[in-house]
Amino acid sequence: MNKATLFWINGPVVKARPSAGFAMKEAARIGEAKLAAEVIRLEHDAVTLQVYEDTTGLRPGVKVVGEGAPLTVELGPGLLGKMFDGVQRPLDKMAEAHGDYVTTGVHISGLDRDRNWTFAPAIVAGTRLCGGGVLGVVQETPALEHKILLPPQLRGKITWIANAGEFTVEEPIARITDEQGVEHPVTMMQRWPTRTPRPFAKRLRTERPLITGQRVLDTFFPAAKGGVCALPGGFGAGKTILQQTIAKWCDADIIIYIGCGERGNEMAAVLREFPELDDPRTGRKLLERTIIIANTSNMPVAARESSIYTGITMAEYYRDQGLHVALVADSMSRWAEALREISGRLEELPAEEGYPSYLPSRLAEFTERAGYVHTLENEEGSLTVITAISPPGGDFSEPVTAHTRRFVKSLWALDTARAQARFYPAIHPLDSYSEYAAQLAPWWRKKGGLRWEARRDRMIQLLQEQARLERLIRIVGRDALPAVERGLLVCADVLVEGFLRQSAFSEQDRYCPPEKQAAMLGVIDQLLDSVEQAVNSGMDPDKLIGLPILRRLKRMGDDIENTNLTALETLSQDLERTISELSND
Amino acid sequence: MIDSNAHLTHRGLTGIRGPLVFVRKTGNVGLNHRVEVVTGDGETRLGRVVAIDQDQVVVETFQGTDGLALGKSGVRFLDEPIMLDVGKGMLGRVFNGVGEPLDGGPAINPDKRMRIDGSSINPVRREPPTEFIETGFSAIDALNSLVRGQKLPVFSGSGLDHNRLATHIARYARLPGQDEDNFAVVFGAIGVTYEVADQFRREMEDFGALERIVLYLNLASDPSAERLLTPRMALTAAEYLAYEEDRHVLVILTDITNYCEALREVSASHGEIPSRKGYPGYMYSDLASLYERAGRIIGRKGSITQVPILTMPNDDLTHPIPDLSGYITEGQIVLDRDLQRRNIFPPIKLLPSLSRLMSDGIGEGLTDPDHPAQAQQLYAIYAQAHRIRLLSSVVGEEGLSDIDRKILQCGQQMDTRFIQQQNKRRDLAETMAIGWQLLSSLPDEALSRLSDAQIARHIIPLRDA
């Protein structure tokens, strides 16, 4: 083991010497408290480390001990339903051992060493297996059967496999002899360096949507499984609520929720709420499919930098089991600030706004870990990354937002004006986009009928037209608009209030299934047709204002049960009848 | 300040720059640990170790470096971070920005010494805040509800009535229908004028609540680096009162802008690379280390609710100080010059104001089952009225449709009948009654945030009357 002596301390960054023997990204321990640290720079006479814990009280002269390996996360059964800090220390265990506050020098491993898991083998001795092959399964939670995989770097012949039974994550459950004839014991736990992507067989083109149950997203700006989406918005625009809503209702098998430099009370609320909410697909509790990484804003800054890597490595591990994983990171701006703080203390030459010049490449490295893949076992799995961005002053031209835009294909721009009017989700339909819409259209045609695409395009045009007309009204007044355009405005209002608006707190409307979304889209399409026809045959569109049917349309998300698609048909028929009666008057 | 474990005075001062003192390196110093800087005539000043270099230790002093000399002054490195003595009898006392008594009373007989930097609460041990606090102000209670354990700052501007708002909240905030005796107020004055601090004290005296408050005063004339300590002293006292004495503590910190200015000043003297407008890149984390000390802890009776006040430079909501604060706090109450000119108190600008924890603290079983829907509807109408007002300024009021005119009128009445209340306290029931009254002037189609049942329950009876 390499040893060095500390001589320079500046916040979370420290230097020690001699540097001989240390490697970049090597994990290390500092002092008697054994603070966790990582090598971030090597010079001929000094090794620079970032420390993942509070450095208060650290003195020059203490020993730094290298661990000879990079910082890793522990992967295996026992991750689901847990909350970890940025370097995978389980926060519940930490509280049991050290009380109400996060303390330093805590050494609790990520996976519980004492817990027994019921392992059931899937192969017999003598089987030849490659890395990523399935050795057996463990029922990790009632909602999830966890596949125990051979670590990716191993291949060879299984010489022994355990019978079904109870094992801890450290007990061998198999032995494998590799091509050189060396035998390796295999446990249910594997370690993986956080900054190295886990391997897969092949990247696939993504053609399946990640359904979030949010109409404005699924219908207008869809996320694809394996895709990358970003969610920029000023404070109070509703990023966190939207991220949490997605984490709750999206149709992924596993959710990794990373609170990166965010509020403690929010993490507590997630932890309080998720065990009580039912997963709409499995009927089990949401927490059973969720892992939370919490490194709140007042926890050490280097661990914040590390938290997103800890999270995404876990996400890849479940993806490798042939699962669909969604990773929600709130917020990447706090991660970038952590990067900036460390960089500043290293006295690196800053690029834009003090951020280091490697910010965009780090961002790209992270988002590229998303994807829809064939796993090493040739199963389909995906990792979708959804990141929130907190641009200073709500200015989307700042470096983190600007660089993120280069690497994402779906951008959900949050609009402060909408949020201030308590219009949620406050997604600006004209500033947002999704490049996945075209490749997901075949899926939607199957769910929502052949005209789905045409309807969607029509609605986006309607919103564009609405923006134009509203600008015009500010100059000439509403009465000066021709009847056709006044009719369009009535329809646009229904689209905005009845379709785009959706309350995260409504029992009914917080999740809108795709079938209902498509049917609602159909109702509004019908409204456009009827109004257009009526106006063309001479009806004054102002007669529509105040019609009770419009109020029913605006509340259809909330008032009509999610499974009751016939009610939407009835609504559509009532609508047609009312308007034709009106135009015949 | 004599400490038994104080080390010998170290005389190796090699430089003084702004609030920083550079000392020749010695082995026995810990990062962030307390330092006593000793002037030539034996006076000691408080400092802390902020960095340890190749060959020197950097000490940040909080009480100025005036009069320090390289040859004559020295430092004592202490073996612990900066601590505050806490104990019984803190309520009713006045301290300076570093925690020394200012009221002529004796020093606190310590039950405990607590680290002023606090520690991060383990998120799994946090109790999510859900108890609605009635402040008596409609614009807050109905639309931006405060809950126990929340941090809800007031974003104000110079010359606005934020101090009056804060004193009223300090006095009147309580759980609905209760007047408890286990509440306490900690007031941290950061770089404010003597007058502001004194006025707060006098008003609390008028309310007869002086024995419930603790004041930590760093006045405008005090050294600016000391402002970095004052809120930490105040919060440490609050933690003692909340978690050791089981009190519900309201912490008012004013003015966070002065704190951030001090942070920038100290950062500049370190020669750090600045981020926006010269403020240090870690200002977000630094502010978080204050704001995140609000909350509740599972199994402990007390709570800490924070109402920090900051004056936005140039009334600019996107300035780094309100901007970074808004990203950390759980909402904000924004004050408005226009409303204040119209003599509306509290001059709360509804649209940019927000309480993030509101949805956890109101509704069925907590306040009124229809409270969330009413808040949504009032907000939607107010935002529409705002838009219609802009429109009518171009096309004239005659150009508006009938329904638009009604919405505009309703929005105007919200200013004069709902937000406006001067010194008259309203309970939530009164506030909501006014809310329904205002909404009842509108036809159903304007009320798309209310269900048919809610309209039948609250609106129709009022229309009929």
Coordinates of N, CA and C in Angstrom, one line a residue, chain A residues 7-9 11 17 54-60 83 91-92 94-95 99-102 233-236 239 261-269 271-272 294 296-299 304 334 337 340-341 345 348 350 353 390-393 420-424 473-477 497 501 505 545-546 551 554-555, chain B residues 25 27-33 51-54 79 81 115 119-129 144 149 151 155 243 273 275-276 281-282 284-285 288 292 297 300 318 322-323 326-330 332 351-354 356 359 376 379-380 383 391 394-395 444-445 447-452 455:
Chain A
F7 N 0.6 17.7 3.4 CA 1.3 18.9 3.7 C 0.5 20.2 3.3
W8 N -0.6 20.0 2.6 CA -1.4 21.1 2.1 C -2.8 20.8 2.2
I9 N -3.6 21.7 2.7 CA -5.1 21.5 2.9 C -5.9 22.7 2.5
G11 N -9.9 23.3 2.0 CA -11.2 22.8 1.9 C -11.2 21.3 1.6
R17 N 2.8 14.1 0.0 CA 3.9 13.6 -0.7 C 4.6 12.5 0.1
D54 N -16.1 15.9 5.4 CA -15.8 17.2 6.0 C -14.3 17.1 6.5
T55 N -13.5 18.1 6.1 CA -12.1 18.1 6.4 C -11.8 18.9 7.6
T56 N -12.8 19.4 8.4 CA -12.5 20.1 9.6 C -11.6 19.3 10.5
G57 N -10.5 20.0 11.0 CA -9.7 19.4 11.9 C -8.5 18.6 11.3
L58 N -8.5 18.5 10.0 CA -7.4 17.8 9.3 C -6.1 18.6 9.5
R59 N -5.0 17.8 9.8 CA -3.7 18.5 10.1 C -2.6 18.1 9.1
P60 N -1.7 19.0 8.9 CA -0.6 18.6 8.1 C 0.2 17.5 8.9
M83 N -31.5 4.3 0.9 CA -30.9 5.7 0.6 C -29.5 5.7 0.9
L91 N -27.5 5.5 4.4 CA -27.8 6.6 5.4 C -28.6 6.0 6.6
D92 N -29.4 5.0 6.4 CA -30.1 4.5 7.5 C -29.2 3.8 8.5
M94 N -26.1 4.5 8.8 CA -25.3 5.6 9.4 C -26.0 6.2 10.6
A95 N -27.3 6.4 10.4 CA -28.1 7.0 11.5 C -28.2 6.0 12.7
G99 N -26.3 8.4 14.9 CA -27.2 9.4 15.3 C -27.8 10.3 14.2
D100 N -28.3 11.4 14.6 CA -29.1 12.2 13.6 C -28.3 13.0 12.6
Y101 N -27.0 13.1 12.8 CA -26.2 13.9 11.9 C -25.2 13.1 11.1
V102 N -24.9 13.6 9.9 CA -23.8 12.9 9.1 C -22.5 13.2 9.7
G233 N -34.7 24.8 -15.7 CA -35.8 25.7 -15.2 C -35.2 26.5 -14.0
G234 N -35.6 27.8 -14.0 CA -35.3 28.6 -12.8 C -35.9 28.1 -11.5
F235 N -35.5 28.7 -10.4 CA -36.1 28.2 -9.2 C -37.6 28.5 -9.1
G236 N -38.3 27.5 -8.6 CA -39.7 27.6 -8.5 C -40.5 27.3 -9.7
K239 N -39.2 22.0 -11.3 CA -38.3 20.9 -11.7 C -38.4 19.7 -10.8
G261 N -26.9 17.7 -4.3 CA -26.9 19.1 -3.8 C -28.2 19.7 -3.7
E262 N -29.2 19.0 -3.4 CA -30.5 19.6 -3.2 C -31.0 19.6 -1.8
R263 N -32.3 19.8 -1.5 CA -32.8 20.1 -0.2 C -33.0 18.8 0.6
G264 N -32.6 18.9 1.9 CA -32.8 17.7 2.8 C -34.3 17.4 3.0
N265 N -35.1 18.4 3.2 CA -36.5 18.1 3.4 C -37.1 17.4 2.2
E266 N -36.7 17.7 1.0 CA -37.2 17.0 -0.1 C -36.9 15.5 -0.1
M267 N -35.7 15.2 0.2 CA -35.2 13.8 0.3 C -36.1 13.1 1.3
A268 N -36.3 13.8 2.5 CA -37.1 13.2 3.5 C -38.5 12.9 3.0
A269 N -39.0 13.9 2.3 CA -40.4 13.7 1.8 C -40.5 12.5 0.8
L271 N -38.6 9.9 0.9 CA -38.4 8.7 1.7 C -39.7 8.4 2.5
R272 N -40.5 9.5 2.8 CA -41.7 9.3 3.5 C -42.8 8.8 2.5
A294 N -28.7 10.4 -1.9 CA -28.9 11.7 -1.4 C -27.6 12.4 -0.9
T296 N -27.2 16.0 0.0 CA -27.9 17.3 0.1 C -26.9 18.4 0.0
S297 N -27.4 19.6 -0.2 CA -26.6 20.8 -0.5 C -25.5 21.1 0.6
N298 N -25.8 20.7 1.8 CA -24.8 21.0 2.9 C -24.0 19.8 3.2
M299 N -24.0 18.7 2.4 CA -23.1 17.6 2.6 C -21.9 17.8 1.8
R304 N -20.7 15.1 -3.6 CA -21.7 15.5 -4.5 C -21.3 15.3 -5.9
R334 N -25.7 21.5 -9.8 CA -25.0 21.4 -8.5 C -23.8 20.5 -8.6
E337 N -21.3 22.7 -10.3 CA -20.7 23.6 -9.3 C -19.7 22.9 -8.4
R340 N -16.7 22.8 -10.3 CA -16.0 24.1 -10.4 C -15.3 24.4 -9.1
E341 N -15.9 24.0 -8.0 CA -15.3 24.3 -6.7 C -13.9 23.6 -6.6
R345 N -10.0 25.2 -6.5 CA -9.1 25.0 -5.4 C -7.8 24.3 -6.0
E348 N -6.9 25.6 -11.4 CA -6.9 25.4 -12.8 C -7.4 26.6 -13.5
P350 N -9.7 28.6 -15.5 CA -11.2 28.4 -15.8 C -11.5 28.8 -17.2
E353 N -17.4 31.3 -17.0 CA -18.0 31.5 -15.7 C -17.3 30.7 -14.6
S390 N -30.4 23.7 -13.2 CA -30.8 24.9 -12.5 C -30.0 26.1 -13.0
P391 N -30.4 26.7 -14.1 CA -29.6 27.8 -14.6 C -29.7 29.0 -13.8
P392 N -28.6 29.7 -13.5 CA -28.6 30.9 -12.7 C -29.5 31.9 -13.3
G393 N -30.3 32.5 -12.6 CA -31.2 33.6 -13.1 C -32.1 33.1 -14.2
Q420 N -45.5 30.7 -12.2 CA -46.0 31.7 -11.4 C -47.5 31.8 -11.4
A421 N -48.1 31.4 -12.5 CA -49.5 31.3 -12.6 C -50.1 30.0 -12.1
R422 N -49.2 29.2 -11.4 CA -49.5 27.9 -10.9 C -50.1 27.0 -12.0
F423 N -49.5 27.1 -13.2 CA -49.8 26.2 -14.3 C -48.8 25.1 -14.4
Y424 N -49.1 23.9 -14.0 CA -48.2 22.8 -13.9 C -48.6 21.7 -14.8
I473 N -53.2 40.2 -30.7 CA -54.3 40.7 -29.9 C -53.7 41.9 -29.1
R474 N -52.5 41.8 -28.7 CA -51.9 42.9 -27.9 C -51.8 44.1 -28.7
I475 N -51.9 44.0 -30.0 CA -51.8 45.2 -30.8 C -53.2 45.7 -31.3
V476 N -54.0 44.7 -31.8 CA -55.2 45.2 -32.4 C -56.4 44.8 -31.6
G477 N -56.3 44.1 -30.5 CA -57.5 43.7 -29.8 C -58.1 42.4 -30.3
E497 N -55.6 24.2 -21.2 CA -56.2 24.0 -19.8 C -56.6 22.5 -19.6
R501 N -52.3 21.1 -19.0 CA -52.2 21.2 -17.5 C -52.6 19.9 -16.9
F505 N -50.9 16.6 -7.9 CA -51.5 16.3 -6.6 C -52.9 15.7 -6.7
I545 N -68.0 30.8 -25.9 CA -67.4 31.1 -24.6 C -68.5 31.0 -23.6
G546 N -68.1 30.3 -22.5 CA -69.1 30.1 -21.4 C -69.9 28.8 -21.5
R551 N -66.1 23.7 -20.2 CA -65.7 23.5 -18.8 C -65.4 22.0 -18.6
K554 N -62.2 21.1 -20.3 CA -61.0 21.6 -19.5 C -60.7 20.7 -18.3
R555 N -61.7 20.1 -17.8 CA -61.6 19.3 -16.6 C -61.6 17.8 -16.9
Chain B
K25 N 4.3 28.1 8.9 CA 3.7 26.8 9.2 C 4.2 26.1 10.4
G27 N 3.2 22.4 12.7 CA 2.5 21.1 12.5 C 1.1 21.0 13.2
N28 N 1.0 21.7 14.3 CA -0.2 21.4 15.1 C -1.4 22.3 14.8
V29 N -1.8 22.4 13.6 CA -3.0 23.1 13.3 C -4.0 22.2 12.5
G30 N -5.3 22.4 12.8 CA -6.3 21.7 12.1 C -7.1 22.6 11.3
L31 N -7.5 22.2 10.1 CA -8.3 23.0 9.3 C -9.6 23.4 10.0
N32 N -10.1 24.6 9.8 CA -11.3 25.2 10.3 C -11.2 25.3 11.8
H33 N -10.1 25.0 12.4 CA -10.0 25.2 13.9 C -9.9 26.6 14.3
A51 N -6.8 27.6 5.5 CA -6.1 26.8 4.5 C -4.7 26.5 5.1
I52 N -4.1 25.4 4.7 CA -2.7 25.1 5.1 C -1.9 24.9 3.8
D53 N -1.0 25.8 3.6 CA -0.2 25.8 2.4 C 1.1 25.0 2.6
Q54 N 1.9 25.0 1.5 CA 3.3 24.5 1.6 C 4.0 25.0 2.8
D79 N -7.5 23.7 19.7 CA -7.6 22.3 19.2 C -9.0 21.9 18.8
P81 N -12.9 23.3 16.6 CA -13.6 24.3 15.8 C -14.2 25.4 16.7
R115 N -20.7 23.2 18.2 CA -20.0 23.7 17.1 C -20.9 24.6 16.2
S119 N -23.9 20.4 11.8 CA -23.5 19.2 11.0 C -24.7 19.0 10.1
S120 N -24.6 18.3 9.0 CA -25.7 18.1 8.1 C -26.6 17.0 8.8
I121 N -27.9 17.3 8.8 CA -28.8 16.3 9.3 C -28.9 15.2 8.3
N122 N -28.8 14.0 8.8 CA -28.9 12.8 8.0 C -30.3 12.8 7.4
P123 N -30.4 12.8 6.1 CA -31.8 12.9 5.5 C -32.8 11.9 6.0
V124 N -32.3 10.7 6.3 CA -33.2 9.7 6.8 C -33.8 10.0 8.2
R125 N -33.1 10.9 8.9 CA -33.6 11.3 10.2 C -34.4 12.6 10.2
R126 N -34.6 13.1 9.0 CA -35.5 14.3 9.0 C -36.9 14.0 9.0
E127 N -37.7 14.7 9.7 CA -39.1 14.5 9.7 C -39.7 15.5 8.7
P128 N -40.4 15.0 7.7 CA -40.9 16.0 6.7 C -41.9 16.9 7.3
P129 N -41.7 18.2 7.0 CA -42.5 19.2 7.7 C -44.0 19.2 7.1
N144 N -49.4 30.8 0.2 CA -48.0 30.4 0.3 C -47.7 29.9 1.7
G149 N -40.6 23.9 10.3 CA -39.4 23.3 9.8 C -39.0 23.7 8.4
K151 N -37.9 26.6 5.5 CA -37.1 27.8 5.3 C -37.7 28.6 4.2
F155 N -37.8 37.9 0.1 CA -37.0 38.6 -0.9 C -37.6 40.1 -1.0
Y243 N -33.7 21.6 20.1 CA -33.5 20.2 20.3 C -33.1 19.8 21.7
I273 N -11.0 32.4 -7.5 CA -11.6 32.7 -8.8 C -13.1 32.9 -8.6
S275 N -17.1 33.6 -9.4 CA -18.1 33.2 -10.4 C -19.0 34.4 -10.7
R276 N -20.3 34.3 -10.7 CA -21.1 35.5 -11.1 C -21.0 36.7 -10.2
G281 N -17.6 30.9 -6.1 CA -18.3 29.7 -6.7 C -19.0 28.8 -5.7
Y282 N -18.5 28.9 -4.4 CA -19.1 28.0 -3.4 C -20.2 28.7 -2.6
Y284 N -23.3 28.9 -3.2 CA -24.4 28.1 -3.0 C -24.3 27.1 -1.9
S285 N -23.1 26.4 -1.8 CA -22.9 25.5 -0.7 C -22.8 26.2 0.6
A288 N -26.2 27.2 1.7 CA -26.9 25.9 2.1 C -26.6 25.5 3.5
E292 N -30.0 25.0 5.3 CA -30.4 23.6 5.6 C -30.4 23.3 7.1
I297 N -36.4 16.9 13.3 CA -35.7 15.7 13.4 C -36.6 14.7 14.1
R300 N -37.6 14.2 17.9 CA -37.3 15.4 18.8 C -38.5 16.3 18.7
T318 N -33.0 38.0 -10.3 CA -32.0 37.1 -10.9 C -30.6 37.3 -10.4
P322 N -30.5 36.4 -4.3 CA -31.8 35.8 -4.3 C -31.9 34.5 -5.2
D323 N -31.1 34.5 -6.3 CA -31.2 33.4 -7.2 C -30.7 32.1 -6.5
G326 N -33.0 31.1 -3.6 CA -34.3 30.5 -4.1 C -34.1 29.0 -4.5
Y327 N -32.9 28.7 -4.9 CA -32.6 27.3 -5.3 C -32.4 26.4 -4.0
I328 N -32.2 27.0 -2.9 CA -32.0 26.2 -1.7 C -33.2 26.2 -0.8
T329 N -33.8 27.4 -0.6 CA -34.9 27.5 0.3 C -36.2 26.9 -0.3
E330 N -37.2 26.7 0.6 CA -38.4 26.0 0.2 C -39.4 27.1 -0.2
Q332 N -40.2 31.3 -1.5 CA -39.9 32.7 -1.2 C -41.1 33.6 -1.2
L351 N -47.3 36.6 -7.7 CA -46.9 35.7 -8.7 C -45.5 35.1 -8.5
P352 N -44.5 35.8 -8.2 CA -43.2 35.2 -7.9 C -43.1 34.5 -6.6
S353 N -44.0 34.7 -5.7 CA -44.0 34.1 -4.4 C -44.4 32.6 -4.4
L354 N -43.9 31.8 -3.5 CA -44.1 30.4 -3.6 C -43.8 29.8 -2.3
R356 N -42.9 25.9 -1.3 CA -42.8 24.5 -1.8 C -43.4 23.5 -0.9
S359 N -48.0 22.1 -0.2 CA -48.9 21.0 -0.5 C -48.8 19.9 0.6
Q376 N -55.1 27.3 -5.8 CA -54.8 27.2 -7.3 C -55.7 28.1 -8.1
Y379 N -54.8 31.8 -7.6 CA -53.5 32.1 -8.3 C -53.8 32.2 -9.8
A380 N -54.6 31.3 -10.4 CA -54.8 31.3 -11.8 C -55.5 32.6 -12.2
A383 N -53.1 35.5 -12.0 CA -52.2 35.6 -13.2 C -52.9 36.0 -14.5
L391 N -53.0 43.7 -21.4 CA -53.8 43.8 -22.6 C -54.6 45.1 -22.6
V394 N -53.3 48.4 -23.6 CA -53.1 48.6 -25.1 C -54.4 48.8 -25.8
V395 N -55.4 47.9 -25.5 CA -56.6 48.0 -26.3 C -57.7 48.8 -25.6
D444 N -68.9 30.3 -13.7 CA -68.3 28.9 -13.6 C -67.1 28.7 -14.6
E445 N -67.3 29.2 -15.8 CA -66.3 28.8 -16.8 C -64.9 29.4 -16.5
L447 N -63.8 29.3 -13.6 CA -63.3 28.6 -12.4 C -62.9 27.1 -12.7
S448 N -62.0 26.9 -13.7 CA -61.7 25.5 -14.1 C -60.9 24.8 -13.1
R449 N -60.3 25.4 -12.1 CA -59.5 24.7 -11.1 C -60.4 24.2 -9.9
L450 N -61.7 24.6 -9.9 CA -62.6 24.1 -8.9 C -63.5 23.0 -9.5
S451 N -63.8 22.0 -8.7 CA -64.7 20.9 -9.1 C -66.1 21.4 -9.0
D452 N -67.0 20.7 -9.7 CA -68.5 21.1 -9.6 C -68.9 21.1 -8.1
I455 N -67.7 24.2 -6.4 CA -68.5 25.4 -6.8 C -69.9 25.3 -6.1

